Amino acid sequence: MTGTEHPLVTDYLATIEREASFLPAGRREELLADLREHLAVAVGDEEDPKAVRTALERLGSPAAIVAAARAEEPEAPAAATTAVPKAQQNRTRTVVTAVLLGMTGFAGLAGSLPAVVALIVGLVLLWTSDAWDRGTKVLATALTLATPVVVALGGFLLAARFGPTELLVILAIGIALPATAAVRLLRAQPPTA
């Protein structure tokens, strides 16, 4: 039995291979080949477990070897792989914000609780986002908050002659203002790379 076939050595190499799974396959194989070569010389034909353990301890723990390999890896590939999900996450958040604010007019027709929840969540997402500048946020907020004011004011001013036409006009305005805010938000956001 050669040094790399000893059970302690095979366990040692298997541990390193498992812990180094983050490495690209080529780099991982290169690391394992270097270790096998070194262990073939260090262990040789030794079968005594104590001597093999001593040779492995001199080489270093699997965790230390994997940490050294990690330190040698460039940081750029990791940053590139995380940029895509982050961009997708930002895109999803901006679409959800615009839809929530745009739907407040329809939600207002369904009842006050859904409209209030959609309005609050949408405004919180809007004002905590970096996707839009302050002017766009103010415009979207004003258009969305104008809806209940327009509906209430229209109902008050047209109370004397409130008919189906007036109702349809008030409802159309109540739906159009938040929808306009949503369209403005979607158009103002920067395109994803």
Short mmCIF file of C-alpha atoms in Angstrom, two decimals, residues 3-16 39 56:
data_model
loop_
_atom_site.label_atom_id
_atom_site.label_comp_id
_atom_site.label_asym_id
_atom_site.label_seq_id
_atom_site.Cartn_x
_atom_site.Cartn_y
_atom_site.Cartn_z
CA GLY A 3 1.11 6.53 1.22
CA THR A 4 -1.85 7.98 -0.65
CA GLU A 5 -3.82 4.73 -0.26
CA HIS A 6 -3.56 4.71 3.53
CA PRO A 7 -7.07 5.10 5.10
CA LEU A 8 -5.97 8.14 7.13
CA VAL A 9 -4.65 9.82 3.98
CA THR A 10 -7.78 9.04 1.94
CA ASP A 11 -9.96 10.44 4.75
CA TYR A 12 -7.75 13.53 4.93
CA LEU A 13 -7.99 14.14 1.16
CA ALA A 14 -11.76 13.47 1.15
CA THR A 15 -12.22 16.07 3.89
CA ILE A 16 -10.24 18.64 1.93
CA LEU A 39 1.80 12.94 0.74
CA LEU A 56 -0.57 14.76 8.09
#
